[in-house]
Short mmCIF file of C-alpha atoms and ligand atoms in Angstrom, two decimals:
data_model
loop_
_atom_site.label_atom_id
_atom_site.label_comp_id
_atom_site.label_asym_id
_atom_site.label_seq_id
_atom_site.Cartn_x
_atom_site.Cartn_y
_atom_site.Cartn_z
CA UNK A 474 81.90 73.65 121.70
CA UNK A 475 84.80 75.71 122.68
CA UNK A 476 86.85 77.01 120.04
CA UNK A 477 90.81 77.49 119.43
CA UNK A 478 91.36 80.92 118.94
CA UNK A 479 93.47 82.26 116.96
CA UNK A 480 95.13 85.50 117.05
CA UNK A 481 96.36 87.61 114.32
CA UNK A 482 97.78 91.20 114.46
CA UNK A 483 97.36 93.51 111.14
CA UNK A 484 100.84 95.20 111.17
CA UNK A 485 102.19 97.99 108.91
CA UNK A 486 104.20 100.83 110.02
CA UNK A 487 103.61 102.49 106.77
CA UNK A 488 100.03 104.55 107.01
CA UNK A 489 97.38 104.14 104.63
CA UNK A 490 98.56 100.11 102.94
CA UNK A 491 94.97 98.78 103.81
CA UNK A 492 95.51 97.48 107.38
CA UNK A 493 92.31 98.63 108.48
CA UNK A 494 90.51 98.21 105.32
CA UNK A 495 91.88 94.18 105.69
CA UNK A 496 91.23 94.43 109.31
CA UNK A 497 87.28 95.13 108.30
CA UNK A 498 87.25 92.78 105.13
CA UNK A 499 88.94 89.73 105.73
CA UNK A 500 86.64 88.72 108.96
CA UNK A 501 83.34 89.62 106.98
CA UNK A 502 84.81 87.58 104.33
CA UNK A 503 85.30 84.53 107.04
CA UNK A 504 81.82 85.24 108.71
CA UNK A 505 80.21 83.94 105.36
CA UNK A 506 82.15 81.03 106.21
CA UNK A 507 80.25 80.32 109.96
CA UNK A 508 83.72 81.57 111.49
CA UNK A 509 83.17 83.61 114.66
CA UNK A 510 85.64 86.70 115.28
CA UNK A 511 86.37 89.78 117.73
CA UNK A 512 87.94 92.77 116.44
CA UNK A 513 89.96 94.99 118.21
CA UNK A 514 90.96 98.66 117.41
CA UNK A 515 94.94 99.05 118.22
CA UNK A 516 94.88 102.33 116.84
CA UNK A 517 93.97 105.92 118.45
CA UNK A 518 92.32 106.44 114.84
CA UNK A 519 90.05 104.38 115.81
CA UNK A 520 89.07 103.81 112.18
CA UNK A 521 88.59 100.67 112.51
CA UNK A 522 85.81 101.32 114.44
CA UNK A 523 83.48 104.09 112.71
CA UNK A 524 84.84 101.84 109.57
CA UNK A 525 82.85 99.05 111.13
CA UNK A 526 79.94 101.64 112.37
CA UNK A 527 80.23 101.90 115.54
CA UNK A 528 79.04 105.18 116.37
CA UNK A 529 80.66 107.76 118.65
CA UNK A 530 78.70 107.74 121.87
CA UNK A 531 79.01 103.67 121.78
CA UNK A 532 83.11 104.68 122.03
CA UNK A 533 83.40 104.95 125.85
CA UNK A 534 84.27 102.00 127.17
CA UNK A 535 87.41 101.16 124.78
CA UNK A 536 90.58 98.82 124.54
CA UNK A 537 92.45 101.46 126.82
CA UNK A 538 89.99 101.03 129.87
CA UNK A 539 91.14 97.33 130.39
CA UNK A 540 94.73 97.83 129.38
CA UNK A 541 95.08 100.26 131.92
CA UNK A 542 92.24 98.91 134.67
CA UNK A 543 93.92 95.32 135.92
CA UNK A 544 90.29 94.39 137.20
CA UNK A 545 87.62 95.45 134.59
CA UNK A 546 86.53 93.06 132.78
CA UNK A 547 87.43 92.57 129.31
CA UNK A 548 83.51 91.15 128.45
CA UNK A 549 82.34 94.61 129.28
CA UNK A 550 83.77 96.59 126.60
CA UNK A 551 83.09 93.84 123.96
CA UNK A 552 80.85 95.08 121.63
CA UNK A 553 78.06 93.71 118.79
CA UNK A 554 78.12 94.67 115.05
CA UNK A 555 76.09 94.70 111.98
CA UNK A 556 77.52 91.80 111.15
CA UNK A 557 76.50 88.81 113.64
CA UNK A 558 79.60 86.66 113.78
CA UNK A 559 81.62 89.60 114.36
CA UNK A 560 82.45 91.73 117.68
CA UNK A 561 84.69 94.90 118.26
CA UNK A 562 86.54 96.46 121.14
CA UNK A 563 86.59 100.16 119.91
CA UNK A 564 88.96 102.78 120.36
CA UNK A 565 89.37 106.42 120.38
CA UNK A 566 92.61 108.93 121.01
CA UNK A 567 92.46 108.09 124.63
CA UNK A 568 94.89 105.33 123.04
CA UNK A 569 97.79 107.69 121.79
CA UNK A 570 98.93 107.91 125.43
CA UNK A 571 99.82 104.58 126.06
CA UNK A 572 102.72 104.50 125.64
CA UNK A 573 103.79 106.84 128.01
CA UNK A 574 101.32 105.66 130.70
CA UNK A 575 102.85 102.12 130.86
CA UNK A 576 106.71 103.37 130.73
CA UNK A 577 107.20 102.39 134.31
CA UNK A 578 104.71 99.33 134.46
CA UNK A 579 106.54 95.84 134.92
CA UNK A 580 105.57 93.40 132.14
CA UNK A 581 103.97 95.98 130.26
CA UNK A 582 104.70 94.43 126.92
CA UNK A 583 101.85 91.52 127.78
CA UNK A 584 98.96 93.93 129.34
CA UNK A 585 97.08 93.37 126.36
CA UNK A 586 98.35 89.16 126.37
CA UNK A 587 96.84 88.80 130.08
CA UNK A 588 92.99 90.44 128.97
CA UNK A 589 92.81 88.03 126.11
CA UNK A 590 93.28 85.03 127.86
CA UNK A 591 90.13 86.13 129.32
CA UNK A 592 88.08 85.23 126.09
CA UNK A 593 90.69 82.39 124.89
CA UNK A 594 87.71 79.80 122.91
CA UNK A 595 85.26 82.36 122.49
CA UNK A 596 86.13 82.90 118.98
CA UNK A 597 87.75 81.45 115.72
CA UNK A 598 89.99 84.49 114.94
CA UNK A 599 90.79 87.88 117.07
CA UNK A 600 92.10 90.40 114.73
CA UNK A 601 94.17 93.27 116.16
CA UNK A 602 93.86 96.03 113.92
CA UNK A 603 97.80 97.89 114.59
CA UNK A 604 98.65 101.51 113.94
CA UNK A 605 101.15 102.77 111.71
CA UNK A 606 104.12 102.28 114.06
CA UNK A 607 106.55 99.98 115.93
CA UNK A 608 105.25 101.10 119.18
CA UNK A 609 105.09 99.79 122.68
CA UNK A 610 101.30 99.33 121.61
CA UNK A 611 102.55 97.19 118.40
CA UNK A 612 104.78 95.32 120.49
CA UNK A 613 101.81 94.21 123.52
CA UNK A 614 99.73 92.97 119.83
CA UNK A 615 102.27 91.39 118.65
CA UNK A 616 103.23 89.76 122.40
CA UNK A 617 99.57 88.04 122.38
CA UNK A 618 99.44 87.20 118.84
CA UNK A 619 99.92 83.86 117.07
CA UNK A 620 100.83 85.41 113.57
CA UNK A 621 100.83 88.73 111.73
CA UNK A 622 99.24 89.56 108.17
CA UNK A 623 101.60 92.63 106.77
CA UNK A 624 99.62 94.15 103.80
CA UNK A 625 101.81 95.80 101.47
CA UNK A 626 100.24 98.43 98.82
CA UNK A 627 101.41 97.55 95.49
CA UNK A 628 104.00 101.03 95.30
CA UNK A 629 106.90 101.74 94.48
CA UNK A 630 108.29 101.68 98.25
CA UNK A 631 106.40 98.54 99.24
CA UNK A 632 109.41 96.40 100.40
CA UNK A 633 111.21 99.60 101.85
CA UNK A 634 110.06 99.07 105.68
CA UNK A 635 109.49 95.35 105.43
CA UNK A 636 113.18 94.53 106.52
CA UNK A 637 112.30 96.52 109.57
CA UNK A 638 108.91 94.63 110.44
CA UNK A 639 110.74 91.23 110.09
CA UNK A 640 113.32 92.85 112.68
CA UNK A 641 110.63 93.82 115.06
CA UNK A 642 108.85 89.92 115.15
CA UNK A 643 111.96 88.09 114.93
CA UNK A 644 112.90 90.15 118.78
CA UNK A 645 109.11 89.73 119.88
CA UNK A 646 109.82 86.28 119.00
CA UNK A 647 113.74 85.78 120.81
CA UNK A 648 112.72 87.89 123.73
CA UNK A 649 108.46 87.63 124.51
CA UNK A 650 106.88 85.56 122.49
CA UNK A 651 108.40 82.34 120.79
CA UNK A 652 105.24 81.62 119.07
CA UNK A 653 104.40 84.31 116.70
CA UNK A 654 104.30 83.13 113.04
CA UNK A 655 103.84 85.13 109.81
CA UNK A 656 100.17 84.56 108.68
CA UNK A 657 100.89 85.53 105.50
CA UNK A 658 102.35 88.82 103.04
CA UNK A 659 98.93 90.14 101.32
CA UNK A 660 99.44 92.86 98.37
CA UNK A 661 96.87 95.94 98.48
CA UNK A 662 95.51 98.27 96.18
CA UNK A 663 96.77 96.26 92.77
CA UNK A 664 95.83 98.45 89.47
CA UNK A 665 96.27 95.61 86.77
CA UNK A 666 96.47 98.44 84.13
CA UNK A 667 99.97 99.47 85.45
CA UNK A 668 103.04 98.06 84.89
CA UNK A 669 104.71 99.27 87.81
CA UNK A 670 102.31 97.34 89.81
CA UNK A 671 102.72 93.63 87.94
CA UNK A 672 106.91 94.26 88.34
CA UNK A 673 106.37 95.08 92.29
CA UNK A 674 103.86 91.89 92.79
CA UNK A 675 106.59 89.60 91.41
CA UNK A 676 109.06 91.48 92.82
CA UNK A 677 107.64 90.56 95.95
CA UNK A 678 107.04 87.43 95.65
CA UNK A 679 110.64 86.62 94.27
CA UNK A 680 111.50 88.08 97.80
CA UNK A 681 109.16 86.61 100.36
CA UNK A 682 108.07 83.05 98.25
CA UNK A 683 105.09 81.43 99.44
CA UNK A 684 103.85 83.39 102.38
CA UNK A 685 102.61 85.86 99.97
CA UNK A 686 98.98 85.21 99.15
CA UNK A 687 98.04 84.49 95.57
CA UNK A 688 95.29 86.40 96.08
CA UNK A 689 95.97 90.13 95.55
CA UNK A 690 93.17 92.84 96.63
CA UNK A 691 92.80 95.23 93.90
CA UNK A 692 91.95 99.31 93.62
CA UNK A 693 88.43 99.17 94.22
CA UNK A 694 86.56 102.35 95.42
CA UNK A 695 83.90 100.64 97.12
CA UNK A 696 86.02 99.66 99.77
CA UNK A 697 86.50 103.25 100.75
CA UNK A 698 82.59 103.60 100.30
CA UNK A 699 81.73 101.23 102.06
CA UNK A 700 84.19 102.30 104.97
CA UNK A 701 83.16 105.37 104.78
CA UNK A 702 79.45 104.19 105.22
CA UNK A 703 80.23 102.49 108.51
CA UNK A 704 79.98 98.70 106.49
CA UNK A 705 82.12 95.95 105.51
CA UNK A 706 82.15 96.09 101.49
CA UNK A 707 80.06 92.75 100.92
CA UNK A 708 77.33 94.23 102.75
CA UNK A 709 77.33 97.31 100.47
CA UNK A 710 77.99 95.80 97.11
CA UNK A 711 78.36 92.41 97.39
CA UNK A 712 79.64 91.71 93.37
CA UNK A 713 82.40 94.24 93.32
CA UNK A 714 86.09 93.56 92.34
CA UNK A 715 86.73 94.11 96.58
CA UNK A 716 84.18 91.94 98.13
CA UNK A 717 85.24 89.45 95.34
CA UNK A 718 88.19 89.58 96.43
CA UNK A 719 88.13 89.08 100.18
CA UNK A 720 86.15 86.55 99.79
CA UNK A 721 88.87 84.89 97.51
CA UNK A 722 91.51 85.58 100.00
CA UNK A 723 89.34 84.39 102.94
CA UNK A 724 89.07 80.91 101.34
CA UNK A 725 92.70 80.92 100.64
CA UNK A 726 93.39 81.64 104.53
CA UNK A 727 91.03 78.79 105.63
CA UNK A 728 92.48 76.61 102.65
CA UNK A 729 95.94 76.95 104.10
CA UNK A 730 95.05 76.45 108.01
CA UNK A 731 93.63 73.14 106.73
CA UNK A 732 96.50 72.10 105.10
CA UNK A 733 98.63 73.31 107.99
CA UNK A 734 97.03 71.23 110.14
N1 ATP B 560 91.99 98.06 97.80
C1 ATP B 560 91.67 99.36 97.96
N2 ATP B 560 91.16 100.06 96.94
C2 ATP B 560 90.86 101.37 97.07
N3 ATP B 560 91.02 102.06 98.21
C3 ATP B 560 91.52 101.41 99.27
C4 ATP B 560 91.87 100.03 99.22
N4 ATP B 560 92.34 99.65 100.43
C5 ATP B 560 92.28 100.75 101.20
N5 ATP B 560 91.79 101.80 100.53
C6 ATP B 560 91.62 103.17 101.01
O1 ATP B 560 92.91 103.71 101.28
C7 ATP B 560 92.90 104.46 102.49
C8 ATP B 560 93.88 103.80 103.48
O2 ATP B 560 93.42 102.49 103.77
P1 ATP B 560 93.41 101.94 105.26
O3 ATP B 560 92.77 102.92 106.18
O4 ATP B 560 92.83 100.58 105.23
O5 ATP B 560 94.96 101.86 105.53
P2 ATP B 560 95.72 101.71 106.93
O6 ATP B 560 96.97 100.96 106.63
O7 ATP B 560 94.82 101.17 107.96
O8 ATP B 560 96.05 103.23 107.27
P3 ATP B 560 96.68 103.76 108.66
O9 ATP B 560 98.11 103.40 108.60
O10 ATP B 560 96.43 105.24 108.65
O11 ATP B 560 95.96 103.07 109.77
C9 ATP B 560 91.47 104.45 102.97
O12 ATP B 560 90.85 105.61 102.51
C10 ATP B 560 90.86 103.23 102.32
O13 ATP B 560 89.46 103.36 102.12
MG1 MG B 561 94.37 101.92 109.87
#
C-alpha cells in the first residue's frame, strides 16, 4: 500500500542541542511502532551517519552525489541499517561545499525537493538531519519539508536563536514553500536536579504554548554511548531514562498526527 510521506527537517543553528541525537532516536522510537523511515545526513559531519553505524567505506555514494548529479538516481545511494524499518542517505565533508557549488544554479533552493519526489510513498517519515546553520543547504531541507522539529537544550541561551529560526521558515514559507509547518518545539538534555533547567522548560513553554512537546528528553549518557557505538539507544539499553524517553515522545508525535487528522 503506498504510503503518505511525510517530511520533517531537524533544524538548529546552535551546535551540539541534540539534532542528531533526535535525528537517530525519534525514528527508532517510531520503528517499534511498524512506521517505515529514511534518514538523511544534511550535515558534512556526517554524524548522523557513523551515529547510526554506517561505516566509512559504505560513505561513497552520499546525499551530495544526487544533489549535484541531475540524473543519478536517488535509489542508489539509499542505504540499509541495523535497524530494519529504517534507511540512510549518508554523508561526508564532500557536503561543506555546497553551497558554493550551487551559487549560480537556477532553482537551487529545491535540488534536494526534486530527488525526493523520487521516493514520495516509500516511507512514513523522511527525517533530514540539518547542520548547525541557516545555510543554502538548510534552506533546500527546509524547501522539501512538510514541518521542522527545533530541539532546544534546556540552557541558559535556549530561546536566544529561536527568533531567528522562526524568521528563516516564515520566508521559506512566503517565498518557496507555503506548506512547511512546525512539527513541534522538543526540549533536550533536561537535568531535573537543576533549577535553572525547570525555570527555562516553563519559560519556554510560556513562549511557544502547545507546540512544545510535553515530553522532555533528559541528560542521559547512554545516548552518547550508544552514538558513539554506531546504535540507536533502545538497541543498546533499552530501559534507560533516553530510550524511555523517545519512546514517550514517539507516541506523543503519532498521538498528535491522529488527532490532526
Ligand atoms: N539527552 C542527552 N543526554 C546526554 N547527552 C546528549 C543528549 N543529547 C545529545 N547528547 C550528546 O551531546 C552531544 C551533542 O548532541 P548532538 O550531536 O545530537 O547535537 P547536534 O545538535 O546534532 O550537534 P551539531 O550541531 O554539531 O550537529 C553529543 O555528544 C551527544 O551524544
Ligand atoms: Mg548534528
Amino acid at each position: 500500500m503506498k504510503k503518505i510521506t511525510k517530511i520533517i527537517s531537524i533544524i538548529n543553528q546552535k551546535g551540539g542541542v541534540g539534532k542528531t541525537t533526535t535525528s537517530i532516536n525519534l525514528p527508532a522510537a517510531l520503528s517499534m511502532f511498524n512506521k517505515k523511515m529514511l534518514l538523511i545526513d544534511f550535515d558534512p559531519q556526517g554524524n548522523l551517519s557513523t551515529g547510526i553505524g554506517v561505516n566509512e567505506q559504505d560513505q561513497e555514494n552520499t546525499i551530495y552525489s544526487i544533489l549535484t548529479s541531475a540524473n543519478e538516481d536517488i535509489n542508489n545511494v539509499i542505504k540499509k541499517t541495523l535497524v530494519p524499518n529504517i534507511e540512510i542517505i549518508a554523508a561526508n565533508q564532500d557536503l561543506a561545499v555546497f553551497d558554493i557549488e550551487v551559487v549560480n544554479i537556477k532553482d537551487k533552493e529545491y535540488l534536494l525537493h526534486t530527488k525526493l519526489k523520487e521516493i514520495q510513498g516509500k516511507y512514513d517519515y523522511v527525517f533530514i538531519d540539518c547542520a548547525p546553520s541557516l545555510s543554502q543547504l538548510t534552506i533546500n531541507a527546509l524547501t522539501a519539508s512538510d514541518a521542522v522539529l527545533i530541539p532546544l537544550q534546556c540552557e541558559f541561551f535556549a530561546l536566544e536563536g529561536v527568533a531567528n529560526i522562526l524568521k528563516i521558515i516564515d520566508s521559506v514559507k512566503a517565498n518557496l514553500n507555503p506548506n512547511l509547518s512546525i512539527e513541534g518545539i522538543l526540549l533536550t538534555m533536561y537535568d531535573r536536579r537543576n533549577r535553572l533547567c525547570k525555570e527555562i522548560v516553563e519559560d519556554v513553554r510560556k513562549n511557544f504554548g502547545a507546540i512544545v512537546y510535553d515530553q522532555v528528553i533528559p541528560r542521559n549518557i547512554k545516548l552518547s554511548e550508544a552514538s558513539s557505538y554506531g546504535k540507536p539507544v533502545i538497541l543498546y539499553d533499552s530501559n534507560c531514562s533516553g530510550s524511555i524517553a523517545y519512546m514517550l515522545l514517539a507516541q506523543e508525535m503519532l498521538a498528535k498526527q491522529v488527532y490532526i487528522q
